Amino acid sequence: MTLNDLKNGEKGIIIKIRGRGLFLKRITEMGFVKGHIVEAIKAAPFNDPVQYKILSSEISIRRSDASLIDIIPLDEKEFKDYSFGYGGVI
């Protein structure tokens, strides 16, 4: 599943960013990093761009960029029990 597939109010955990070069640098500087939780807030009038909440920021990115970010969908029940590779609970 990609970040582009999230509906308003849904959350997911970033597991992989497909891309390189300037795109990868730009997207990671915005906070889109493996292991972070991201929430879809709302889409613009023609569905592009989409506003996401990551960490304590709200950031809008194009759907084409969001389709390069792989996520695991997350609901509140799973949030409490999810452990991500480094041994700690997110």
Tab-separated table of N, CA, C and O in Angstrom:
chain	number	residue	atom	x	y	z
A	1	MET	N	0.851	-1.169	0.000
A	1	MET	CA	0.000	0.000	0.000
A	1	MET	C	0.900	1.236	0.000
A	1	MET	O	1.958	1.236	0.610
A	2	THR	N	0.466	2.274	-0.682
A	2	THR	CA	1.242	3.509	-0.707
A	2	THR	C	0.522	4.611	0.062
A	2	THR	O	-0.668	4.508	0.363
A	3	LEU	N	1.257	5.664	0.335
A	3	LEU	CA	0.696	6.810	1.045
A	3	LEU	C	-0.475	7.408	0.269
A	3	LEU	O	-1.437	7.905	0.853
A	4	ASN	N	-0.416	7.324	-1.027
A	4	ASN	CA	-1.474	7.827	-1.901
A	4	ASN	C	-2.810	7.125	-1.660
A	4	ASN	O	-3.865	7.678	-1.936
A	5	ASP	N	-2.789	5.901	-1.124
A	5	ASP	CA	-4.009	5.116	-0.908
A	5	ASP	C	-4.760	5.473	0.376
A	5	ASP	O	-5.891	5.026	0.559
A	6	LEU	N	-4.143	6.244	1.265
A	6	LEU	CA	-4.809	6.602	2.523
A	6	LEU	C	-5.980	7.539	2.260
A	6	LEU	O	-5.887	8.460	1.448
A	7	LYS	N	-7.069	7.314	2.964
A	7	LYS	CA	-8.226	8.203	2.922
A	7	LYS	C	-8.114	9.193	4.080
A	7	LYS	O	-7.354	8.983	5.023
A	8	ASN	N	-8.909	10.250	4.046
A	8	ASN	CA	-8.883	11.253	5.114
A	8	ASN	C	-9.074	10.606	6.487
A	8	ASN	O	-9.977	9.806	6.684
A	9	GLY	N	-8.187	10.943	7.421
A	9	GLY	CA	-8.283	10.431	8.776
A	9	GLY	C	-7.573	9.110	9.009
A	9	GLY	O	-7.404	8.699	10.151
A	10	GLU	N	-7.146	8.427	7.966
A	10	GLU	CA	-6.445	7.152	8.126
A	10	GLU	C	-4.962	7.398	8.383
A	10	GLU	O	-4.393	8.404	7.940
A	11	LYS	N	-4.345	6.446	9.096
A	11	LYS	CA	-2.934	6.556	9.444
A	11	LYS	C	-2.164	5.360	8.902
A	11	LYS	O	-2.737	4.309	8.643
A	12	GLY	N	-0.861	5.548	8.761
A	12	GLY	CA	0.000	4.469	8.331
A	12	GLY	C	1.419	4.705	8.807
A	12	GLY	O	1.777	5.807	9.218
A	13	ILE	N	2.221	3.647	8.765
A	13	ILE	CA	3.623	3.732	9.135
A	13	ILE	C	4.444	3.605	7.860
A	13	ILE	O	4.236	2.686	7.069
A	14	ILE	N	5.369	4.510	7.671
A	14	ILE	CA	6.224	4.487	6.486
A	14	ILE	C	7.198	3.317	6.596
A	14	ILE	O	7.886	3.175	7.607
A	15	ILE	N	7.218	2.474	5.563
A	15	ILE	CA	8.142	1.336	5.575
A	15	ILE	C	9.227	1.447	4.506
A	15	ILE	O	10.278	0.840	4.633
A	16	LYS	N	8.971	2.235	3.446
A	16	LYS	CA	9.969	2.358	2.387
A	16	LYS	C	9.664	3.580	1.531
A	16	LYS	O	8.504	3.882	1.276
A	17	ILE	N	10.718	4.248	1.103
A	17	ILE	CA	10.568	5.359	0.168
A	17	ILE	C	11.281	4.966	-1.116
A	17	ILE	O	12.482	4.744	-1.122
A	18	ARG	N	10.492	4.833	-2.185
A	18	ARG	CA	11.056	4.491	-3.490
A	18	ARG	C	11.361	5.790	-4.219
A	18	ARG	O	10.474	6.573	-4.497
A	19	GLY	N	12.572	6.031	-4.475
A	19	GLY	CA	12.991	7.266	-5.130
A	19	GLY	C	14.430	7.531	-4.749
A	19	GLY	O	14.976	6.896	-3.847
A	20	ARG	N	15.040	8.462	-5.440
A	20	ARG	CA	16.428	8.762	-5.134
A	20	ARG	C	16.739	10.201	-5.486
A	20	ARG	O	15.881	10.935	-5.946
A	21	GLY	N	17.969	10.568	-5.254
A	21	GLY	CA	18.420	11.895	-5.621
A	21	GLY	C	17.712	13.000	-4.865
A	21	GLY	O	17.467	12.902	-3.663
A	22	LEU	N	17.375	14.049	-5.592
A	22	LEU	CA	16.759	15.226	-4.979
A	22	LEU	C	15.394	14.923	-4.366
A	22	LEU	O	15.031	15.496	-3.346
A	23	PHE	N	14.629	14.025	-5.011
A	23	PHE	CA	13.330	13.662	-4.443
A	23	PHE	C	13.497	13.063	-3.055
A	23	PHE	O	12.833	13.470	-2.108
A	24	LEU	N	14.393	12.103	-2.917
A	24	LEU	CA	14.621	11.443	-1.626
A	24	LEU	C	15.101	12.448	-0.585
A	24	LEU	O	14.629	12.447	0.545
A	25	LYS	N	16.001	13.316	-0.975
A	25	LYS	CA	16.503	14.330	-0.043
A	25	LYS	C	15.373	15.257	0.406
A	25	LYS	O	15.215	15.537	1.599
A	26	ARG	N	14.582	15.741	-0.537
A	26	ARG	CA	13.497	16.684	-0.223
A	26	ARG	C	12.451	16.033	0.686
A	26	ARG	O	12.031	16.612	1.679
A	27	ILE	N	12.053	14.813	0.352
A	27	ILE	CA	10.974	14.159	1.097
A	27	ILE	C	11.418	13.787	2.518
A	27	ILE	O	10.648	13.905	3.463
A	28	THR	N	12.671	13.376	2.679
A	28	THR	CA	13.153	13.040	4.021
A	28	THR	C	13.357	14.293	4.866
A	28	THR	O	13.132	14.259	6.073
A	29	GLU	N	13.743	15.399	4.246
A	29	GLU	CA	13.872	16.652	4.993
A	29	GLU	C	12.525	17.146	5.501
A	29	GLU	O	12.455	17.863	6.491
A	30	MET	N	11.446	16.760	4.817
A	30	MET	CA	10.103	17.126	5.272
A	30	MET	C	9.617	16.240	6.415
A	30	MET	O	8.590	16.513	7.009
A	31	GLY	N	10.328	15.148	6.704
A	31	GLY	CA	9.952	14.275	7.803
A	31	GLY	C	9.428	12.919	7.386
A	31	GLY	O	9.082	12.102	8.235
A	32	PHE	N	9.336	12.660	6.101
A	32	PHE	CA	8.857	11.372	5.617
A	32	PHE	C	10.011	10.374	5.687
A	32	PHE	O	10.765	10.207	4.733
A	33	VAL	N	10.136	9.727	6.853
A	33	VAL	CA	11.245	8.827	7.134
A	33	VAL	C	10.685	7.487	7.584
A	33	VAL	O	9.644	7.422	8.254
A	34	LYS	N	11.371	6.406	7.221
A	34	LYS	CA	10.964	5.049	7.600
A	34	LYS	C	10.693	4.979	9.104
A	34	LYS	O	11.486	5.447	9.915
A	35	GLY	N	9.532	4.412	9.459
A	35	GLY	CA	9.167	4.243	10.861
A	35	GLY	C	8.263	5.325	11.415
A	35	GLY	O	7.678	5.153	12.475
A	36	HIS	N	8.125	6.444	10.710
A	36	HIS	CA	7.263	7.521	11.196
A	36	HIS	C	5.800	7.255	10.849
A	36	HIS	O	5.489	6.673	9.813
A	37	ILE	N	4.931	7.711	11.712
A	37	ILE	CA	3.488	7.581	11.488
A	37	ILE	C	3.008	8.818	10.732
A	37	ILE	O	3.364	9.939	11.069
A	38	VAL	N	2.200	8.590	9.709
A	38	VAL	CA	1.677	9.676	8.889
A	38	VAL	C	0.158	9.528	8.793
A	38	VAL	O	-0.369	8.418	8.766
A	39	GLU	N	-0.548	10.656	8.789
A	39	GLU	CA	-2.011	10.656	8.718
A	39	GLU	C	-2.454	11.540	7.554
A	39	GLU	O	-1.937	12.649	7.381
A	40	ALA	N	-3.406	11.043	6.766
A	40	ALA	CA	-3.981	11.842	5.680
A	40	ALA	C	-5.003	12.801	6.294
A	40	ALA	O	-5.900	12.376	7.014
A	41	ILE	N	-4.843	14.083	6.023
A	41	ILE	CA	-5.746	15.095	6.579
A	41	ILE	C	-6.848	15.441	5.580
A	41	ILE	O	-8.018	15.259	5.853
A	42	LYS	N	-6.453	15.970	4.417
A	42	LYS	CA	-7.460	16.328	3.408
A	42	LYS	C	-6.795	16.527	2.056
A	42	LYS	O	-5.587	16.751	1.963
A	43	ALA	N	-7.602	16.453	1.014
A	43	ALA	CA	-7.118	16.662	-0.351
A	43	ALA	C	-7.576	18.037	-0.836
A	43	ALA	O	-8.613	18.548	-0.397
A	44	ALA	N	-6.820	18.615	-1.746
A	44	ALA	CA	-7.190	19.891	-2.360
A	44	ALA	C	-8.417	19.679	-3.260
A	44	ALA	O	-8.795	18.535	-3.539
A	45	PRO	N	-9.039	20.743	-3.738
A	45	PRO	CA	-10.276	20.625	-4.523
A	45	PRO	C	-10.244	19.628	-5.681
A	45	PRO	O	-11.209	18.924	-5.896
A	46	PHE	N	-9.159	19.516	-6.412
A	46	PHE	CA	-9.096	18.553	-7.513
A	46	PHE	C	-8.303	17.318	-7.124
A	46	PHE	O	-7.717	16.646	-7.969
A	47	ASN	N	-8.282	17.014	-5.811
A	47	ASN	CA	-7.615	15.841	-5.235
A	47	ASN	C	-6.095	15.863	-5.322
A	47	ASN	O	-5.458	14.849	-5.110
A	48	ASP	N	-5.504	16.985	-5.650
A	48	ASP	CA	-4.045	17.061	-5.712
A	48	ASP	C	-3.614	18.476	-5.386
A	48	ASP	O	-4.106	19.406	-6.017
A	49	PRO	N	-2.776	18.733	-4.437
A	49	PRO	CA	-2.043	17.815	-3.571
A	49	PRO	C	-2.882	17.350	-2.384
A	49	PRO	O	-4.022	17.784	-2.215
A	50	VAL	N	-2.282	16.501	-1.551
A	50	VAL	CA	-2.944	15.993	-0.347
A	50	VAL	C	-2.145	16.467	0.871
A	50	VAL	O	-0.920	16.484	0.843
A	51	GLN	N	-2.872	16.846	1.903
A	51	GLN	CA	-2.231	17.309	3.134
A	51	GLN	C	-2.091	16.138	4.102
A	51	GLN	O	-3.056	15.410	4.348
A	52	TYR	N	-0.887	15.954	4.630
A	52	TYR	CA	-0.588	14.876	5.570
A	52	TYR	C	-0.039	15.460	6.858
A	52	TYR	O	0.619	16.503	6.847
A	53	LYS	N	-0.306	14.770	7.959
A	53	LYS	CA	0.280	15.156	9.245
A	53	LYS	C	1.366	14.143	9.567
A	53	LYS	O	1.119	12.933	9.601
A	54	ILE	N	2.582	14.628	9.776
A	54	ILE	CA	3.706	13.776	10.149
A	54	ILE	C	4.483	14.511	11.226
A	54	ILE	O	4.734	15.704	11.099
A	55	LEU	N	4.808	13.783	12.284
A	55	LEU	CA	5.391	14.386	13.483
A	55	LEU	C	4.435	15.478	13.943
A	55	LEU	O	3.267	15.212	14.155
A	56	SER	N	4.864	16.706	14.085
A	56	SER	CA	3.949	17.762	14.523
A	56	SER	C	3.660	18.751	13.406
A	56	SER	O	3.165	19.843	13.651
A	57	SER	N	3.944	18.353	12.161
A	57	SER	CA	3.757	19.242	11.012
A	57	SER	C	2.669	18.735	10.090
A	57	SER	O	2.405	17.545	10.028
A	58	GLU	N	2.066	19.667	9.368
A	58	GLU	CA	1.129	19.323	8.305
A	58	GLU	C	1.762	19.742	6.991
A	58	GLU	O	2.110	20.902	6.808
A	59	ILE	N	1.928	18.770	6.083
A	59	ILE	CA	2.662	18.986	4.844
A	59	ILE	C	1.817	18.505	3.675
A	59	ILE	O	1.209	17.443	3.736
A	60	SER	N	1.799	19.286	2.603
A	60	SER	CA	1.087	18.890	1.387
A	60	SER	C	2.085	18.415	0.345
A	60	SER	O	3.081	19.090	0.083
A	61	ILE	N	1.790	17.241	-0.233
A	61	ILE	CA	2.619	16.726	-1.325
A	61	ILE	C	1.717	16.206	-2.444
A	61	ILE	O	0.554	15.887	-2.217
A	62	ARG	N	2.274	16.146	-3.641
A	62	ARG	CA	1.532	15.649	-4.802
A	62	ARG	C	1.240	14.163	-4.655
A	62	ARG	O	2.002	13.428	-4.055
A	63	ARG	N	0.148	13.731	-5.246
A	63	ARG	CA	-0.204	12.306	-5.221
A	63	ARG	C	0.870	11.464	-5.916
A	63	ARG	O	1.140	10.346	-5.502
A	64	SER	N	1.493	12.002	-6.951
A	64	SER	CA	2.540	11.249	-7.640
A	64	SER	C	3.729	10.995	-6.714
A	64	SER	O	4.346	9.939	-6.759
A	65	ASP	N	4.039	11.963	-5.844
A	65	ASP	CA	5.109	11.764	-4.859
A	65	ASP	C	4.660	10.803	-3.764
A	65	ASP	O	5.430	9.952	-3.323
A	66	ALA	N	3.414	10.920	-3.339
A	66	ALA	CA	2.880	10.041	-2.292
A	66	ALA	C	2.843	8.591	-2.752
A	66	ALA	O	2.970	7.673	-1.936
A	67	SER	N	2.711	8.370	-4.048
A	67	SER	CA	2.670	6.994	-4.553
A	67	SER	C	4.039	6.314	-4.500
A	67	SER	O	4.139	5.111	-4.708
A	68	LEU	N	5.092	7.063	-4.206
A	68	LEU	CA	6.439	6.492	-4.084
A	68	LEU	C	6.801	6.156	-2.637
A	68	LEU	O	7.910	5.730	-2.361
A	69	ILE	N	5.844	6.350	-1.723
A	69	ILE	CA	6.090	6.081	-0.307
A	69	ILE	C	5.217	4.897	0.119
A	69	ILE	O	3.992	4.990	0.115
A	70	ASP	N	5.855	3.784	0.469
A	70	ASP	CA	5.138	2.576	0.894
A	70	ASP	C	4.845	2.657	2.381
A	70	ASP	O	5.696	3.064	3.178
A	71	ILE	N	3.622	2.249	2.746
A	71	ILE	CA	3.205	2.303	4.152
A	71	ILE	C	2.515	1.010	4.555
A	71	ILE	O	2.109	0.210	3.711
A	72	ILE	N	2.369	0.844	5.864
A	72	ILE	CA	1.522	-0.188	6.449
A	72	ILE	C	0.355	0.551	7.074
A	72	ILE	O	0.570	1.448	7.894
A	73	PRO	N	-0.892	0.225	6.703
A	73	PRO	CA	-2.030	0.910	7.316
A	73	PRO	C	-2.066	0.647	8.818
A	73	PRO	O	-1.641	-0.406	9.286
A	74	LEU	N	-2.578	1.599	9.556
A	74	LEU	CA	-2.552	1.531	11.003
A	74	LEU	C	-3.872	2.047	11.553
A	74	LEU	O	-4.352	3.098	11.140
A	75	ASP	N	-4.471	1.295	12.472
A	75	ASP	CA	-5.626	1.831	13.179
A	75	ASP	C	-5.257	1.917	14.660
A	75	ASP	O	-4.219	1.447	15.093
A	76	GLU	N	-6.099	2.541	15.448
A	76	GLU	CA	-5.780	2.796	16.854
A	76	GLU	C	-5.487	1.518	17.633
A	76	GLU	O	-4.625	1.479	18.478
A	77	LYS	N	-6.199	0.443	17.337
A	77	LYS	CA	-5.994	-0.822	18.034
A	77	LYS	C	-4.597	-1.378	17.745
A	77	LYS	O	-3.895	-1.817	18.643
A	78	GLU	N	-4.183	-1.337	16.480
A	78	GLU	CA	-2.862	-1.829	16.108
A	78	GLU	C	-1.757	-0.920	16.622
A	78	GLU	O	-0.664	-1.359	16.917
A	79	PHE	N	-2.042	0.372	16.739
A	79	PHE	CA	-1.043	1.355	17.152
A	79	PHE	C	-0.406	0.995	18.485
A	79	PHE	O	0.792	1.115	18.665
A	80	LYS	N	-1.184	0.499	19.416
A	80	LYS	CA	-0.683	0.198	20.758
A	80	LYS	C	0.266	-0.994	20.771
A	80	LYS	O	1.145	-1.076	21.612
A	81	ASP	N	0.118	-1.925	19.831
A	81	ASP	CA	0.896	-3.159	19.847
A	81	ASP	C	1.988	-3.215	18.787
A	81	ASP	O	2.739	-4.163	18.745
A	82	TYR	N	2.099	-2.210	17.933
A	82	TYR	CA	3.026	-2.291	16.818
A	82	TYR	C	4.455	-2.019	17.267
A	82	TYR	O	4.743	-1.040	17.918
A	83	SER	N	5.360	-2.908	16.908
A	83	SER	CA	6.777	-2.746	17.203
A	83	SER	C	7.521	-2.687	15.880
A	83	SER	O	7.262	-3.479	14.988
A	84	PHE	N	8.432	-1.753	15.729
A	84	PHE	CA	9.121	-1.555	14.471
A	84	PHE	C	10.585	-1.890	14.613
A	84	PHE	O	11.286	-1.257	15.352
A	85	GLY	N	11.072	-2.907	13.959
A	85	GLY	CA	12.429	-3.388	13.875
A	85	GLY	C	13.474	-2.991	14.885
A	85	GLY	O	14.392	-3.719	15.106
A	86	TYR	N	13.409	-1.836	15.516
A	86	TYR	CA	14.474	-1.442	16.415
A	86	TYR	C	14.171	-1.774	17.857
A	86	TYR	O	14.825	-1.290	18.770
A	87	GLY	N	13.162	-2.606	18.119
A	87	GLY	CA	12.908	-3.117	19.455
A	87	GLY	C	11.989	-2.278	20.318
A	87	GLY	O	11.541	-2.708	21.357
A	88	GLY	N	11.662	-1.086	19.890
A	88	GLY	CA	10.786	-0.227	20.691
A	88	GLY	C	9.410	-0.142	20.080
A	88	GLY	O	9.207	-0.391	18.920
A	89	VAL	N	8.462	0.187	20.904
A	89	VAL	CA	7.103	0.396	20.418
A	89	VAL	C	6.987	1.832	19.969
A	89	VAL	O	7.458	2.747	20.642
A	90	ILE	N	6.393	2.029	18.833
A	90	ILE	CA	6.237	3.392	18.291
A	90	ILE	C	5.160	4.098	19.083
A	90	ILE	O	4.129	3.604	19.354
